[in-house]
Amino acid sequence: MKLAESILKKDRRALARLITLVENDSKEAIEALRILHSHTGNAHIIGITGPPGGGKSTVVDRLAKELRSRNKTVGIVAVDPTSPFTGGALLGDRIRMSELSTDKDVFIRSMGTRGALGGVARATADVVKLLDAFGKDMILIETVGTGQAEVDVVKIAHTTIIITMPGLGDDIQTIKAGIMEIGDIFVVNKADREGTDRRVMELEAMLELGQMSSSWKPPVLKTIARDGEGIIELLDAAESHYKWLKDSGLLSERGVERSRDELFQIIGEKIEKAVVDKVDRQEMDDLSRRIANREIDPYTAANELLARIGLEEKK
Ligand SMILES: Nc1nc2c(ncn2[C@@H]2O[C@H](COP(=O)(O)OP(=O)(O)O)[C@@H](O)[C@H]2O)c(=O)[nH]1
Ligand SMILES: [Mg+2]
């Protein structure tokens, strides 16, 4: 209770401590999240993804500065589920070098896969909730756009920004394969380099082929994040997207969908835990072996286990 109250009183150290508890899946964290739930739902959550080295961290740093000049408070979560050696500088390092590091209205947290027991997407979602309850106006999540874990991370966001750059012929393929569908705004960063306009045209052509059903047409913007160019337009586009989500009713619709997913995830975890508490490891292994040996089918086996907690399906 004390920690949740401290969050509402904007105690930054309590926030940092609670985030660690969330990452470790502790009981105290759940208790705090329970209390804080009614204080969430006010932040605009932005996911920023794309291939390593494209300039995500630089864009995040610039966006945060622009937000501060608009008097908005900022939370930043940097997620790297893959490896620390993905090319670009670690966000923490980049921010530490910038004037944001001393701004008490910018809260920065890096997350790895280690410690995230329920999966990195789940831990990130809870950390974002804490930042939301704390009262951050905008929350920026940076993650490398390469795999399913990262796509799951980005799904937490209201607005997804895909960052790419000119050159590197292959990475447009990577974007196409994985994350093209989830982009609300596309950015060609490093617009100081040759090939920028071609990359913009490629993206626009790909977008023409895709999502025709939505009334939101993802814009393709050019930035030179290193020099802060195009950042105002990018932030304006993100805010237009959020407004569109609200006006179209999609924001609340997606909120309900997300809550349903969360509800079933919690229920699933609770049932699993209840079963695991009742059945010892040896028995679980034996049952799994019998399924593998085709001595019993998994439906019957599951029903046997569910019977131990009174949830078996009656014939
Ligand atoms: N030429 C140029 N370099 C940039 C620009 N933005 C970022 N960079 C550089 O690109 C490298 C990778 O940037 P970073 O933000 O760490 O990329 P990330 O891996 O996507 O987070 C760094 O050396 C940046 O200084 C830009 O607009 N133009
Ligand atoms: Mg980065």
JSON list of N, CA and C in Angstrom, two decimals, residues 260-285:
[
{"chain": "A", "resi": 260, "resn": "ARG", "atom": "N", "xyz": [-9.57, -7.55, -21.96]},
{"chain": "A", "resi": 260, "resn": "ARG", "atom": "CA", "xyz": [-10.04, -8.94, -22.06]},
{"chain": "A", "resi": 260, "resn": "ARG", "atom": "C", "xyz": [-8.84, -9.88, -22.13]},
{"chain": "A", "resi": 261, "resn": "ASP", "atom": "N", "xyz": [-7.86, -9.55, -22.96]},
{"chain": "A", "resi": 261, "resn": "ASP", "atom": "CA", "xyz": [-6.64, -10.37, -23.06]},
{"chain": "A", "resi": 261, "resn": "ASP", "atom": "C", "xyz": [-5.96, -10.49, -21.70]},
{"chain": "A", "resi": 262, "resn": "GLU", "atom": "N", "xyz": [-5.87, -9.35, -21.03]},
{"chain": "A", "resi": 262, "resn": "GLU", "atom": "CA", "xyz": [-5.18, -9.33, -19.75]},
{"chain": "A", "resi": 262, "resn": "GLU", "atom": "C", "xyz": [-5.92, -10.20, -18.73]},
{"chain": "A", "resi": 263, "resn": "LEU", "atom": "N", "xyz": [-7.24, -10.07, -18.75]},
{"chain": "A", "resi": 263, "resn": "LEU", "atom": "CA", "xyz": [-8.07, -10.85, -17.84]},
{"chain": "A", "resi": 263, "resn": "LEU", "atom": "C", "xyz": [-7.85, -12.34, -18.04]},
{"chain": "A", "resi": 264, "resn": "PHE", "atom": "N", "xyz": [-7.87, -12.78, -19.30]},
{"chain": "A", "resi": 264, "resn": "PHE", "atom": "CA", "xyz": [-7.70, -14.20, -19.56]},
{"chain": "A", "resi": 264, "resn": "PHE", "atom": "C", "xyz": [-6.29, -14.67, -19.27]},
{"chain": "A", "resi": 265, "resn": "GLN", "atom": "N", "xyz": [-5.33, -13.76, -19.45]},
{"chain": "A", "resi": 265, "resn": "GLN", "atom": "CA", "xyz": [-3.96, -14.13, -19.11]},
{"chain": "A", "resi": 265, "resn": "GLN", "atom": "C", "xyz": [-3.84, -14.37, -17.60]},
{"chain": "A", "resi": 266, "resn": "ILE", "atom": "N", "xyz": [-4.43, -13.49, -16.83]},
{"chain": "A", "resi": 266, "resn": "ILE", "atom": "CA", "xyz": [-4.37, -13.63, -15.37]},
{"chain": "A", "resi": 266, "resn": "ILE", "atom": "C", "xyz": [-5.09, -14.91, -14.94]},
{"chain": "A", "resi": 267, "resn": "ILE", "atom": "N", "xyz": [-6.26, -15.15, -15.51]},
{"chain": "A", "resi": 267, "resn": "ILE", "atom": "CA", "xyz": [-7.01, -16.36, -15.17]},
{"chain": "A", "resi": 267, "resn": "ILE", "atom": "C", "xyz": [-6.18, -17.61, -15.51]},
{"chain": "A", "resi": 268, "resn": "GLY", "atom": "N", "xyz": [-5.61, -17.62, -16.71]},
{"chain": "A", "resi": 268, "resn": "GLY", "atom": "CA", "xyz": [-4.79, -18.76, -17.14]},
{"chain": "A", "resi": 268, "resn": "GLY", "atom": "C", "xyz": [-3.63, -19.01, -16.19]},
{"chain": "A", "resi": 269, "resn": "GLU", "atom": "N", "xyz": [-2.97, -17.92, -15.80]},
{"chain": "A", "resi": 269, "resn": "GLU", "atom": "CA", "xyz": [-1.83, -18.07, -14.90]},
{"chain": "A", "resi": 269, "resn": "GLU", "atom": "C", "xyz": [-2.27, -18.60, -13.54]},
{"chain": "A", "resi": 270, "resn": "LYS", "atom": "N", "xyz": [-3.42, -18.13, -13.08]},
{"chain": "A", "resi": 270, "resn": "LYS", "atom": "CA", "xyz": [-3.91, -18.57, -11.77]},
{"chain": "A", "resi": 270, "resn": "LYS", "atom": "C", "xyz": [-4.28, -20.04, -11.78]},
{"chain": "A", "resi": 271, "resn": "ILE", "atom": "N", "xyz": [-4.91, -20.47, -12.85]},
{"chain": "A", "resi": 271, "resn": "ILE", "atom": "CA", "xyz": [-5.28, -21.89, -12.95]},
{"chain": "A", "resi": 271, "resn": "ILE", "atom": "C", "xyz": [-4.02, -22.74, -13.00]},
{"chain": "A", "resi": 272, "resn": "GLU", "atom": "N", "xyz": [-3.08, -22.30, -13.82]},
{"chain": "A", "resi": 272, "resn": "GLU", "atom": "CA", "xyz": [-1.82, -23.05, -13.94]},
{"chain": "A", "resi": 272, "resn": "GLU", "atom": "C", "xyz": [-1.14, -23.18, -12.58]},
{"chain": "A", "resi": 273, "resn": "LYS", "atom": "N", "xyz": [-1.11, -22.06, -11.87]},
{"chain": "A", "resi": 273, "resn": "LYS", "atom": "CA", "xyz": [-0.44, -22.06, -10.57]},
{"chain": "A", "resi": 273, "resn": "LYS", "atom": "C", "xyz": [-1.18, -22.98, -9.59]},
{"chain": "A", "resi": 274, "resn": "ALA", "atom": "N", "xyz": [-2.50, -22.93, -9.62]},
{"chain": "A", "resi": 274, "resn": "ALA", "atom": "CA", "xyz": [-3.29, -23.78, -8.72]},
{"chain": "A", "resi": 274, "resn": "ALA", "atom": "C", "xyz": [-3.01, -25.25, -8.99]},
{"chain": "A", "resi": 275, "resn": "VAL", "atom": "N", "xyz": [-2.89, -25.62, -10.26]},
{"chain": "A", "resi": 275, "resn": "VAL", "atom": "CA", "xyz": [-2.60, -27.01, -10.61]},
{"chain": "A", "resi": 275, "resn": "VAL", "atom": "C", "xyz": [-1.20, -27.38, -10.15]},
{"chain": "A", "resi": 276, "resn": "VAL", "atom": "N", "xyz": [-0.25, -26.52, -10.46]},
{"chain": "A", "resi": 276, "resn": "VAL", "atom": "CA", "xyz": [1.14, -26.80, -10.10]},
{"chain": "A", "resi": 276, "resn": "VAL", "atom": "C", "xyz": [1.29, -26.96, -8.58]},
{"chain": "A", "resi": 277, "resn": "ASP", "atom": "N", "xyz": [0.51, -26.19, -7.83]},
{"chain": "A", "resi": 277, "resn": "ASP", "atom": "CA", "xyz": [0.56, -26.30, -6.36]},
{"chain": "A", "resi": 277, "resn": "ASP", "atom": "C", "xyz": [0.03, -27.64, -5.86]},
{"chain": "A", "resi": 278, "resn": "LYS", "atom": "N", "xyz": [-0.87, -28.23, -6.62]},
{"chain": "A", "resi": 278, "resn": "LYS", "atom": "CA", "xyz": [-1.54, -29.47, -6.18]},
{"chain": "A", "resi": 278, "resn": "LYS", "atom": "C", "xyz": [-0.83, -30.74, -6.66]},
{"chain": "A", "resi": 279, "resn": "VAL", "atom": "N", "xyz": [-0.09, -30.61, -7.73]},
{"chain": "A", "resi": 279, "resn": "VAL", "atom": "CA", "xyz": [0.48, -31.81, -8.37]},
{"chain": "A", "resi": 279, "resn": "VAL", "atom": "C", "xyz": [2.00, -31.74, -8.25]},
{"chain": "A", "resi": 280, "resn": "ASP", "atom": "N", "xyz": [2.61, -32.82, -7.79]},
{"chain": "A", "resi": 280, "resn": "ASP", "atom": "CA", "xyz": [4.07, -32.69, -7.68]},
{"chain": "A", "resi": 280, "resn": "ASP", "atom": "C", "xyz": [4.76, -32.91, -9.02]},
{"chain": "A", "resi": 281, "resn": "ARG", "atom": "N", "xyz": [5.97, -32.47, -9.05]},
{"chain": "A", "resi": 281, "resn": "ARG", "atom": "CA", "xyz": [6.78, -32.43, -10.27]},
{"chain": "A", "resi": 281, "resn": "ARG", "atom": "C", "xyz": [6.87, -33.80, -10.95]},
{"chain": "A", "resi": 282, "resn": "GLN", "atom": "N", "xyz": [7.10, -34.82, -10.08]},
{"chain": "A", "resi": 282, "resn": "GLN", "atom": "CA", "xyz": [7.25, -36.19, -10.59]},
{"chain": "A", "resi": 282, "resn": "GLN", "atom": "C", "xyz": [6.00, -36.65, -11.35]},
{"chain": "A", "resi": 283, "resn": "GLU", "atom": "N", "xyz": [4.87, -36.36, -10.75]},
{"chain": "A", "resi": 283, "resn": "GLU", "atom": "CA", "xyz": [3.61, -36.77, -11.35]},
{"chain": "A", "resi": 283, "resn": "GLU", "atom": "C", "xyz": [3.38, -36.06, -12.69]},
{"chain": "A", "resi": 284, "resn": "MET", "atom": "N", "xyz": [3.75, -34.77, -12.71]},
{"chain": "A", "resi": 284, "resn": "MET", "atom": "CA", "xyz": [3.60, -33.97, -13.93]},
{"chain": "A", "resi": 284, "resn": "MET", "atom": "C", "xyz": [4.48, -34.56, -15.04]},
{"chain": "A", "resi": 285, "resn": "ASP", "atom": "N", "xyz": [5.70, -34.94, -14.67]},
{"chain": "A", "resi": 285, "resn": "ASP", "atom": "CA", "xyz": [6.63, -35.53, -15.64]},
{"chain": "A", "resi": 285, "resn": "ASP", "atom": "C", "xyz": [6.10, -36.86, -16.16]}
]
